[in-house]
mmCIF file of C-alpha atoms and ligand atoms in Angstrom:
data_model
loop_
_atom_site.group_PDB
_atom_site.id
_atom_site.type_symbol
_atom_site.label_atom_id
_atom_site.label_comp_id
_atom_site.label_asym_id
_atom_site.label_seq_id
_atom_site.Cartn_x
_atom_site.Cartn_y
_atom_site.Cartn_z
ATOM 1 C CA UNK A 1 0.010 0.017 0.012
ATOM 2 C CA UNK A 2 1.024 3.505 -0.865
ATOM 3 C CA UNK A 3 0.256 6.796 0.905
ATOM 4 C CA UNK A 4 -1.909 8.752 -1.670
ATOM 5 C CA UNK A 5 -3.114 12.378 -1.273
ATOM 6 C CA UNK A 6 -6.814 12.418 -1.649
ATOM 7 C CA UNK A 7 -7.723 15.887 -0.414
ATOM 8 C CA UNK A 8 -5.933 19.243 0.131
ATOM 9 C CA UNK A 9 -6.723 22.562 1.607
ATOM 10 C CA UNK A 10 -5.086 25.994 2.297
ATOM 11 C CA UNK A 11 -5.501 29.168 4.446
ATOM 12 C CA UNK A 12 -3.799 32.202 4.497
ATOM 13 C CA UNK A 13 -4.291 35.278 6.929
ATOM 14 C CA UNK A 14 -6.475 38.085 5.776
ATOM 15 C CA UNK A 15 -3.969 40.703 5.969
ATOM 16 C CA UNK A 16 -1.718 41.221 2.877
ATOM 17 C CA UNK A 17 1.478 43.229 3.348
ATOM 18 C CA UNK A 18 3.241 44.330 0.019
ATOM 19 C CA UNK A 19 7.060 45.138 -0.402
ATOM 20 C CA UNK A 20 6.027 48.746 -0.237
ATOM 21 C CA UNK A 21 4.675 48.260 3.169
ATOM 22 C CA UNK A 22 8.249 46.453 4.283
ATOM 23 C CA UNK A 23 10.090 49.508 2.727
ATOM 24 C CA UNK A 24 8.297 51.527 5.560
ATOM 25 C CA UNK A 25 9.820 49.281 8.184
ATOM 26 C CA UNK A 26 13.409 48.665 6.891
ATOM 27 C CA UNK A 27 15.766 50.081 4.289
ATOM 28 C CA UNK A 28 14.712 48.169 1.238
ATOM 29 C CA UNK A 29 12.570 48.478 -1.966
ATOM 30 C CA UNK A 30 9.884 46.690 -3.861
ATOM 31 C CA UNK A 31 12.324 46.384 -6.794
ATOM 32 C CA UNK A 32 15.158 44.814 -4.677
ATOM 33 C CA UNK A 33 12.758 42.321 -3.178
ATOM 34 C CA UNK A 34 11.257 41.334 -6.472
ATOM 35 C CA UNK A 35 14.599 41.137 -8.247
ATOM 36 C CA UNK A 36 16.331 39.065 -5.385
ATOM 37 C CA UNK A 37 13.385 36.841 -4.468
ATOM 38 C CA UNK A 38 10.249 37.018 -6.775
ATOM 39 C CA UNK A 39 8.241 38.126 -3.638
ATOM 40 C CA UNK A 40 5.575 40.976 -4.291
ATOM 41 C CA UNK A 41 3.554 40.349 -1.215
ATOM 42 C CA UNK A 42 2.946 38.060 1.918
ATOM 43 C CA UNK A 43 0.073 37.210 4.066
ATOM 44 C CA UNK A 44 0.755 38.135 7.810
ATOM 45 C CA UNK A 45 -1.312 36.896 10.653
ATOM 46 C CA UNK A 46 -3.132 39.601 12.797
ATOM 47 C CA UNK A 47 -5.998 37.829 14.277
ATOM 48 C CA UNK A 48 -5.162 34.240 13.074
ATOM 49 C CA UNK A 49 -2.880 31.964 14.905
ATOM 50 C CA UNK A 50 -0.915 28.701 13.833
ATOM 51 C CA UNK A 51 -3.679 26.597 15.117
ATOM 52 C CA UNK A 52 -6.471 28.544 13.580
ATOM 53 C CA UNK A 53 -4.687 28.589 10.087
ATOM 54 C CA UNK A 54 -4.036 24.832 10.411
ATOM 55 C CA UNK A 55 -7.649 23.949 11.368
ATOM 56 C CA UNK A 56 -8.853 26.272 8.647
ATOM 57 C CA UNK A 57 -6.605 24.386 5.922
ATOM 58 C CA UNK A 58 -7.468 21.023 7.623
ATOM 59 C CA UNK A 59 -11.070 21.281 7.290
ATOM 60 C CA UNK A 60 -11.098 22.037 3.616
ATOM 61 C CA UNK A 61 -8.623 19.102 3.133
ATOM 62 C CA UNK A 62 -11.070 16.817 5.149
ATOM 63 C CA UNK A 63 -14.052 18.183 2.873
ATOM 64 C CA UNK A 64 -12.128 17.867 -0.436
ATOM 65 C CA UNK A 65 -11.219 14.258 0.695
ATOM 66 C CA UNK A 66 -14.937 13.460 1.865
ATOM 67 C CA UNK A 67 -13.672 12.221 5.121
ATOM 68 C CA UNK A 68 -14.808 12.809 8.657
ATOM 69 C CA UNK A 69 -12.389 14.032 11.110
ATOM 70 C CA UNK A 70 -13.273 10.900 13.324
ATOM 71 C CA UNK A 71 -11.874 8.721 10.638
ATOM 72 C CA UNK A 72 -8.285 10.010 10.999
ATOM 73 C CA UNK A 73 -5.921 7.671 12.678
ATOM 74 C CA UNK A 74 -2.935 10.200 12.536
ATOM 75 C CA UNK A 75 -2.844 13.946 12.714
ATOM 76 C CA UNK A 76 0.534 15.658 12.119
ATOM 77 C CA UNK A 77 1.339 19.420 12.211
ATOM 78 C CA UNK A 78 4.715 20.316 10.530
ATOM 79 C CA UNK A 79 5.804 23.712 12.108
ATOM 80 C CA UNK A 80 8.465 25.609 13.808
ATOM 81 C CA UNK A 81 5.837 28.331 15.026
ATOM 82 C CA UNK A 82 3.470 26.470 17.395
ATOM 83 C CA UNK A 83 1.215 28.877 19.585
ATOM 84 C CA UNK A 84 2.283 26.966 22.796
ATOM 85 C CA UNK A 85 5.521 25.126 23.455
ATOM 86 C CA UNK A 86 3.560 22.434 24.820
ATOM 87 C CA UNK A 87 0.903 21.094 24.099
ATOM 88 C CA UNK A 88 1.692 20.386 20.428
ATOM 89 C CA UNK A 89 -0.170 22.259 17.684
ATOM 90 C CA UNK A 90 -1.454 18.911 16.369
ATOM 91 C CA UNK A 91 -3.138 18.400 19.727
ATOM 92 C CA UNK A 92 -4.936 21.781 19.482
ATOM 93 C CA UNK A 93 -5.884 21.309 16.008
ATOM 94 C CA UNK A 94 -7.140 17.593 16.956
ATOM 95 C CA UNK A 95 -9.347 19.375 19.524
ATOM 96 C CA UNK A 96 -10.747 21.985 16.866
ATOM 97 C CA UNK A 97 -11.754 19.342 14.224
ATOM 98 C CA UNK A 98 -12.825 16.676 16.673
ATOM 99 C CA UNK A 99 -10.263 14.089 15.354
ATOM 100 C CA UNK A 100 -10.981 12.136 18.546
ATOM 101 C CA UNK A 101 -9.484 8.786 17.111
ATOM 102 C CA UNK A 102 -6.337 10.305 15.907
ATOM 103 C CA UNK A 103 -2.944 10.146 17.614
ATOM 104 C CA UNK A 104 -1.650 13.917 17.182
ATOM 105 C CA UNK A 105 2.009 15.348 17.134
ATOM 106 C CA UNK A 106 4.180 18.079 15.630
ATOM 107 C CA UNK A 107 7.044 17.703 13.246
ATOM 108 C CA UNK A 108 9.878 19.922 13.661
ATOM 109 C CA UNK A 109 12.089 20.194 10.443
ATOM 110 C CA UNK A 110 11.424 23.749 9.350
ATOM 111 C CA UNK A 111 10.893 24.430 5.826
ATOM 112 C CA UNK A 112 11.073 20.630 4.975
ATOM 113 C CA UNK A 113 8.677 19.779 7.504
ATOM 114 C CA UNK A 114 5.973 18.822 5.100
ATOM 115 C CA UNK A 115 8.483 16.346 3.334
ATOM 116 C CA UNK A 116 9.460 14.890 6.688
ATOM 117 C CA UNK A 117 5.713 14.579 7.407
ATOM 118 C CA UNK A 118 5.189 12.724 4.204
ATOM 119 C CA UNK A 119 7.862 10.220 5.031
ATOM 120 C CA UNK A 120 6.400 9.670 8.421
ATOM 121 C CA UNK A 121 2.765 9.218 6.945
ATOM 122 C CA UNK A 122 4.095 6.879 4.165
ATOM 123 C CA UNK A 123 6.014 4.725 6.724
ATOM 124 C CA UNK A 124 2.931 4.488 8.882
ATOM 125 C CA UNK A 125 0.590 3.789 6.132
ATOM 126 C CA UNK A 126 3.048 1.206 4.264
ATOM 127 C CA UNK A 127 3.201 -0.713 7.665
ATOM 128 C CA UNK A 128 -0.355 -0.912 7.982
ATOM 129 C CA UNK A 129 -0.284 0.818 11.546
ATOM 130 C CA UNK A 130 -2.483 3.712 10.355
ATOM 131 C CA UNK A 131 -4.788 4.199 7.269
ATOM 132 C CA UNK A 132 -6.074 7.790 7.123
ATOM 133 C CA UNK A 133 -3.592 10.558 7.821
ATOM 134 C CA UNK A 134 -4.031 14.178 8.214
ATOM 135 C CA UNK A 135 -0.791 16.125 7.511
ATOM 136 C CA UNK A 136 -0.650 19.867 7.915
ATOM 137 C CA UNK A 137 2.157 22.586 7.391
ATOM 138 C CA UNK A 138 1.240 25.736 9.361
ATOM 139 C CA UNK A 139 3.436 28.618 10.261
ATOM 140 C CA UNK A 140 3.188 32.164 11.797
ATOM 141 C CA UNK A 141 6.806 33.076 10.912
ATOM 142 C CA UNK A 142 5.994 36.730 11.411
ATOM 143 C CA UNK A 143 6.470 36.204 15.218
ATOM 144 C CA UNK A 144 9.989 34.574 14.635
ATOM 145 C CA UNK A 145 11.251 37.369 12.271
ATOM 146 C CA UNK A 146 13.125 40.358 13.453
ATOM 147 C CA UNK A 147 11.306 43.155 11.680
ATOM 148 C CA UNK A 148 14.301 45.301 11.837
ATOM 149 C CA UNK A 149 16.478 42.940 9.917
ATOM 150 C CA UNK A 150 16.042 43.505 5.981
ATOM 151 C CA UNK A 151 18.180 40.459 5.399
ATOM 152 C CA UNK A 152 15.457 38.021 6.633
ATOM 153 C CA UNK A 153 12.012 40.017 7.114
ATOM 154 C CA UNK A 154 11.337 40.473 3.611
ATOM 155 C CA UNK A 155 11.410 36.612 2.986
ATOM 156 C CA UNK A 156 8.653 35.204 5.041
ATOM 157 C CA UNK A 157 4.988 34.995 5.172
ATOM 158 C CA UNK A 158 2.184 33.121 7.377
ATOM 159 C CA UNK A 159 -0.136 30.371 6.146
ATOM 160 C CA UNK A 160 -1.098 26.801 6.392
ATOM 161 C CA UNK A 161 -1.716 24.094 3.828
ATOM 162 C CA UNK A 162 -3.059 20.455 4.549
ATOM 163 C CA UNK A 163 -3.256 17.010 2.702
ATOM 164 C CA UNK A 164 -5.372 14.140 3.728
ATOM 165 C CA UNK A 165 -3.510 10.826 2.810
ATOM 166 C CA UNK A 166 -4.813 7.170 2.751
ATOM 167 C CA UNK A 167 -3.682 3.690 1.784
ATOM 168 C CA UNK A 168 -3.836 3.005 -1.888
ATOM 169 C CA UNK A 169 -3.140 0.076 -3.931
ATOM 170 C CA UNK A 170 -2.175 2.217 -6.847
ATOM 171 C CA UNK A 171 -0.439 5.406 -7.288
ATOM 172 C CA UNK A 172 0.434 7.778 -4.450
ATOM 173 C CA UNK A 173 4.228 8.123 -3.111
ATOM 174 C CA UNK A 174 6.551 5.825 -4.914
ATOM 175 C CA UNK A 175 9.893 7.227 -4.049
ATOM 176 C CA UNK A 176 11.137 9.487 -1.252
ATOM 177 C CA UNK A 177 14.209 10.753 0.388
ATOM 178 C CA UNK A 178 14.743 13.008 3.364
ATOM 179 C CA UNK A 179 18.204 14.015 4.797
ATOM 180 C CA UNK A 180 19.627 16.126 7.687
ATOM 181 C CA UNK A 181 22.871 17.781 8.308
ATOM 182 C CA UNK A 182 23.074 19.321 11.930
ATOM 183 C CA UNK A 183 26.694 20.354 11.558
ATOM 184 C CA UNK A 184 25.164 23.360 9.612
ATOM 185 C CA UNK A 185 22.588 24.221 12.251
ATOM 186 C CA UNK A 186 23.967 27.668 12.593
ATOM 187 C CA UNK A 187 23.258 29.119 9.164
ATOM 188 C CA UNK A 188 19.745 29.345 9.752
ATOM 189 C CA UNK A 189 18.298 29.367 13.394
ATOM 190 C CA UNK A 190 16.315 30.913 16.048
ATOM 191 C CA UNK A 191 17.394 30.710 19.715
ATOM 192 C CA UNK A 192 13.873 31.286 21.034
ATOM 193 C CA UNK A 193 12.917 32.606 24.409
ATOM 194 C CA UNK A 194 15.913 33.391 26.746
ATOM 195 C CA UNK A 195 16.203 31.093 29.655
ATOM 196 C CA UNK A 196 15.519 32.931 33.104
ATOM 197 C CA UNK A 197 16.281 29.904 35.474
ATOM 198 C CA UNK A 198 18.119 31.419 38.421
ATOM 199 C CA UNK A 199 20.391 28.223 38.302
ATOM 200 C CA UNK A 200 21.339 28.698 34.745
ATOM 201 C CA UNK A 201 20.744 31.779 32.563
ATOM 202 C CA UNK A 202 21.857 30.967 28.999
ATOM 203 C CA UNK A 203 22.789 34.442 28.020
ATOM 204 C CA UNK A 204 20.686 34.496 24.826
ATOM 205 C CA UNK A 205 20.302 37.614 23.288
ATOM 206 C CA UNK A 206 18.162 37.352 20.254
ATOM 207 C CA UNK A 207 14.891 35.322 20.207
ATOM 208 C CA UNK A 208 14.504 35.985 16.431
ATOM 209 C CA UNK A 209 15.456 34.156 13.411
ATOM 210 C CA UNK A 210 19.113 34.570 12.213
ATOM 211 C CA UNK A 211 20.404 33.628 8.646
ATOM 212 C CA UNK A 212 23.325 33.547 6.414
ATOM 213 C CA UNK A 213 21.332 33.972 3.227
ATOM 214 C CA UNK A 214 24.072 33.235 0.791
ATOM 215 C CA UNK A 215 24.979 29.832 2.723
ATOM 216 C CA UNK A 216 21.502 28.692 2.501
ATOM 217 C CA UNK A 217 21.181 29.711 -1.148
ATOM 218 C CA UNK A 218 24.273 27.459 -2.018
ATOM 219 C CA UNK A 219 23.044 24.716 0.025
ATOM 220 C CA UNK A 220 19.527 24.682 -1.639
ATOM 221 C CA UNK A 221 20.855 25.016 -5.239
ATOM 222 C CA UNK A 222 23.259 22.057 -4.665
ATOM 223 C CA UNK A 223 21.122 19.710 -2.386
ATOM 224 C CA UNK A 224 17.658 19.929 -3.935
ATOM 225 C CA UNK A 225 18.497 18.962 -7.547
ATOM 226 C CA UNK A 226 20.738 16.134 -6.003
ATOM 227 C CA UNK A 227 17.677 14.849 -3.833
ATOM 228 C CA UNK A 228 15.596 15.113 -6.668
ATOM 229 C CA UNK A 229 17.923 13.098 -8.927
ATOM 230 C CA UNK A 230 18.069 10.590 -6.082
ATOM 231 C CA UNK A 231 14.293 9.997 -5.979
ATOM 232 C CA UNK A 232 13.782 9.772 -9.707
ATOM 233 C CA UNK A 233 16.434 6.999 -9.894
ATOM 234 C CA UNK A 234 14.731 5.176 -7.122
ATOM 235 C CA UNK A 235 11.168 5.523 -9.059
ATOM 236 C CA UNK A 236 12.897 4.717 -12.406
ATOM 237 C CA UNK A 237 11.855 7.998 -13.853
ATOM 238 C CA UNK A 238 13.643 10.488 -16.181
ATOM 239 C CA UNK A 239 13.407 14.097 -15.324
ATOM 240 C CA UNK A 240 11.609 14.667 -18.521
ATOM 241 C CA UNK A 241 8.809 12.074 -17.490
ATOM 242 C CA UNK A 242 7.816 14.364 -14.443
ATOM 243 C CA UNK A 243 4.762 16.565 -15.398
ATOM 244 C CA UNK A 244 5.360 18.954 -12.425
ATOM 245 C CA UNK A 245 7.814 19.848 -9.850
ATOM 246 C CA UNK A 246 6.531 21.463 -6.905
ATOM 247 C CA UNK A 247 9.138 23.167 -4.793
ATOM 248 C CA UNK A 248 9.538 24.860 -1.557
ATOM 249 C CA UNK A 249 8.734 28.494 -2.070
ATOM 250 C CA UNK A 250 11.901 30.158 -0.670
ATOM 251 C CA UNK A 251 13.307 32.119 -3.723
ATOM 252 C CA UNK A 252 12.453 32.382 -7.161
ATOM 253 C CA UNK A 253 16.081 32.309 -8.217
ATOM 254 C CA UNK A 254 16.745 28.957 -6.253
ATOM 255 C CA UNK A 255 13.643 27.335 -8.293
ATOM 256 C CA UNK A 256 14.983 28.708 -11.561
ATOM 257 C CA UNK A 257 18.403 27.421 -10.813
ATOM 258 C CA UNK A 258 17.124 23.995 -9.968
ATOM 259 C CA UNK A 259 15.176 23.771 -13.037
ATOM 260 C CA UNK A 260 18.192 24.675 -15.145
ATOM 261 C CA UNK A 261 20.355 22.098 -13.327
ATOM 262 C CA UNK A 262 17.558 19.275 -14.165
ATOM 263 C CA UNK A 263 17.291 20.761 -17.754
ATOM 264 C CA UNK A 264 13.646 21.136 -17.526
ATOM 265 C CA UNK A 265 11.428 24.127 -18.514
ATOM 266 C CA UNK A 266 10.501 26.520 -15.814
ATOM 267 C CA UNK A 267 6.803 26.125 -16.808
ATOM 268 C CA UNK A 268 7.069 22.737 -14.949
ATOM 269 C CA UNK A 269 7.730 24.574 -11.745
ATOM 270 C CA UNK A 270 4.603 26.376 -10.415
ATOM 271 C CA UNK A 271 5.191 29.390 -8.114
ATOM 272 C CA UNK A 272 3.155 31.352 -5.776
ATOM 273 C CA UNK A 273 6.153 32.882 -3.948
ATOM 274 C CA UNK A 274 5.067 36.327 -5.375
ATOM 275 C CA UNK A 275 1.692 35.992 -3.473
ATOM 276 C CA UNK A 276 2.788 34.140 -0.287
ATOM 277 C CA UNK A 277 6.523 34.620 0.188
ATOM 278 C CA UNK A 278 8.218 31.684 1.995
ATOM 279 C CA UNK A 279 5.740 30.064 4.449
ATOM 280 C CA UNK A 280 8.164 27.436 5.611
ATOM 281 C CA UNK A 281 6.416 23.938 6.204
ATOM 282 C CA UNK A 282 3.222 25.524 4.821
ATOM 283 C CA UNK A 283 4.790 26.395 1.318
ATOM 284 C CA UNK A 284 4.312 23.181 -0.192
ATOM 285 C CA UNK A 285 0.953 21.997 0.866
ATOM 286 C CA UNK A 286 -0.379 25.466 0.082
ATOM 287 C CA UNK A 287 0.926 24.947 -3.602
ATOM 288 C CA UNK A 288 -0.257 21.514 -3.939
ATOM 289 C CA UNK A 289 -3.743 22.546 -2.699
ATOM 290 C CA UNK A 290 -3.933 25.541 -4.931
ATOM 291 C CA UNK A 291 -2.747 23.470 -8.001
ATOM 292 C CA UNK A 292 -5.435 21.193 -7.242
ATOM 293 C CA UNK A 293 -8.131 23.744 -6.883
ATOM 294 C CA UNK A 294 -7.045 25.378 -10.163
ATOM 295 C CA UNK A 295 -7.383 21.892 -12.013
ATOM 296 C CA UNK A 296 -3.768 21.644 -12.864
ATOM 297 C CA UNK A 297 -3.132 18.203 -11.427
ATOM 298 C CA UNK A 298 -4.579 15.219 -13.333
ATOM 299 C CA UNK A 299 -4.891 11.611 -12.165
ATOM 300 C CA UNK A 300 -1.850 9.887 -13.293
ATOM 301 C CA UNK A 301 0.265 12.801 -13.238
ATOM 302 C CA UNK A 302 3.940 12.122 -11.972
ATOM 303 C CA UNK A 303 4.745 14.776 -9.287
ATOM 304 C CA UNK A 304 8.068 15.731 -7.465
ATOM 305 C CA UNK A 305 7.826 17.672 -4.315
ATOM 306 C CA UNK A 306 11.101 18.969 -2.858
ATOM 307 C CA UNK A 307 12.238 21.270 -0.199
ATOM 308 C CA UNK A 308 14.806 22.234 2.276
ATOM 309 C CA UNK A 309 15.337 24.377 5.387
ATOM 310 C CA UNK A 310 17.041 25.106 8.766
ATOM 311 C CA UNK A 311 18.559 22.048 10.396
ATOM 312 C CA UNK A 312 19.774 21.706 7.652
ATOM 313 C CA UNK A 313 17.143 19.456 6.487
ATOM 314 C CA UNK A 314 15.891 18.564 2.971
ATOM 315 C CA UNK A 315 13.636 16.087 1.185
ATOM 316 C CA UNK A 316 12.043 15.039 -2.044
ATOM 317 C CA UNK A 317 9.499 12.498 -3.108
ATOM 318 C CA UNK A 318 7.666 11.361 -6.329
ATOM 319 C CA UNK A 319 4.091 10.773 -6.394
ATOM 320 C CA UNK A 320 1.671 9.640 -8.762
ATOM 321 C CA UNK A 321 -1.386 11.800 -8.501
HETATM 322 N N1 LIG B 401 17.017 45.373 0.755
HETATM 323 C C1 LIG B 401 17.807 46.087 0.225
HETATM 324 N N2 LIG B 401 19.163 45.556 0.260
HETATM 325 C C2 LIG B 401 19.359 44.476 0.982
HETATM 326 C C3 LIG B 401 18.252 43.609 1.459
HETATM 327 C C4 LIG B 401 16.992 44.329 1.454
HETATM 328 N N3 LIG B 401 15.973 43.312 2.048
HETATM 329 N N4 LIG B 401 18.822 42.569 2.026
HETATM 330 C C5 LIG B 401 20.323 42.592 1.835
HETATM 331 N N5 LIG B 401 20.512 43.680 1.251
HETATM 332 C C6 LIG B 401 21.871 44.341 0.823
HETATM 333 C C7 LIG B 401 23.013 43.423 1.583
HETATM 334 O O1 LIG B 401 23.080 44.347 2.776
HETATM 335 C C8 LIG B 401 24.039 43.680 0.705
HETATM 336 O O2 LIG B 401 24.609 45.065 0.713
HETATM 337 P P1 LIG B 401 26.186 45.279 0.734
HETATM 338 O O3 LIG B 401 26.495 44.859 -0.818
HETATM 339 O O4 LIG B 401 26.243 46.848 0.425
HETATM 340 O O5 LIG B 401 26.785 44.602 1.504
HETATM 341 C C9 LIG B 401 23.454 43.374 -0.651
HETATM 342 O O6 LIG B 401 22.075 43.715 -0.419
HETATM 343 C C10 LIG B 401 23.618 41.903 -1.100
HETATM 344 O O7 LIG B 401 23.232 41.319 0.024
HETATM 345 P P2 LIG B 401 23.426 39.543 -0.251
HETATM 346 O O8 LIG B 401 23.244 38.952 0.922
HETATM 347 O O9 LIG B 401 24.582 39.283 -0.868
HETATM 348 O O10 LIG B 401 22.219 39.347 -1.300
HETATM 349 P P3 LIG B 401 21.652 38.077 -2.000
HETATM 350 O O11 LIG B 401 21.645 38.268 -3.403
HETATM 351 O O12 LIG B 401 22.337 36.984 -1.585
HETATM 352 O O13 LIG B 401 19.976 37.963 -1.552
HETATM 353 C C11 LIG B 401 18.741 36.659 -0.116
HETATM 354 C C12 LIG B 401 19.849 37.916 -0.066
HETATM 355 C C13 LIG B 401 18.447 36.438 1.380
HETATM 356 C C14 LIG B 401 17.533 36.972 -0.916
HETATM 357 C C15 LIG B 401 19.332 35.334 -0.822
HETATM 358 O O14 LIG B 401 20.827 35.043 -0.114
HETATM 359 C C16 LIG B 401 18.573 34.112 -0.475
HETATM 360 O O15 LIG B 401 17.365 34.088 -0.843
HETATM 361 N N6 LIG B 401 19.183 33.068 0.355
HETATM 362 C C17 LIG B 401 18.228 31.926 0.618
HETATM 363 C C18 LIG B 401 17.581 32.158 1.853
HETATM 364 C C19 LIG B 401 16.329 31.218 2.259
HETATM 365 O O16 LIG B 401 15.934 30.721 1.316
HETATM 366 N N7 LIG B 401 16.182 31.085 3.360
HETATM 367 C C20 LIG B 401 15.041 30.219 3.786
HETATM 368 C C21 LIG B 401 15.519 28.854 3.749
HETATM 369 S S1 LIG B 401 14.086 27.615 3.997
#
């Protein structure tokens, strides 16, 4: 049995912040942001939370799949921006949905979180332990971002995407690979809240996201094509045989570079980065759900999903739609 996506949904916060708005916060310009990243605007949470966005996307995915929340066996939320350190966002979403029969936990793998989640979902489904899985990528990155740092604050947005997977005898995920390299943890990290324990203060100064942009860029353009080539070999497919490459929406130039390395036309690489910016673990499921909604995915299509993020983490999979 393979894990097959049978329903998708997405949800973005109502508030839209364009590049001109960001230029009122830091020294930047619409032109610089568009040229270097492809981003035009991003949605930022004002009223919404990671939990509410996740639940919104999940309800749509369940309706799309024609499944009741009670039928879920496993509920995972890939996130690095939970509303509470504990309990997990997954437990809170479980309560919102009434998914009373599901075991619920979060997956922390930054922007590769959705791919890690697919990996876990596939393993549980293949082993026969669970049948119906809800996987959500949900983030409110706006609370981790340093809004005085023009090197990072222009890149990120908030949102959630969800996919319902079930055991299928045909199609679904046919090859996948995920990887981690913790030795490079410090090229993209967030220390989080300082420790005020009287026995051990940790001296943390910044609780905000910090990044060496060019290091991350170099890592992405090298690792993503290699990982995709690996899963294509495993699936016995050529790059030409893939109908659509859905890549993590971090930077338009990274996506273009991957297309070039794989010798594939850019039209096979749909993008929504202009509208959503980088929504971390939510980026792939939002893109997938929007593609489905727009009727751009057809039964039997060969899709490649791939992403990368802090950790460092990365992954790719091939699925037959
Ligand atoms: N507006 C205007 N100027 C900016 C700017 C901004 N928002 N951010 C940086 N700059 C300036 C820099 O200070 C630097 O100025 P200098 O030449 O006077 O020193 C110049 O622009 C070039 O900076 P650099 O960092 O070399 O730009 P870049 O082409 O590498 O683009 C990123 C920066 C962040 C867009 C790019 O490195 C990137 O996208 N990296 C990957 C990040 C990523 O994907 N992270 C998420 C991973 S999941």
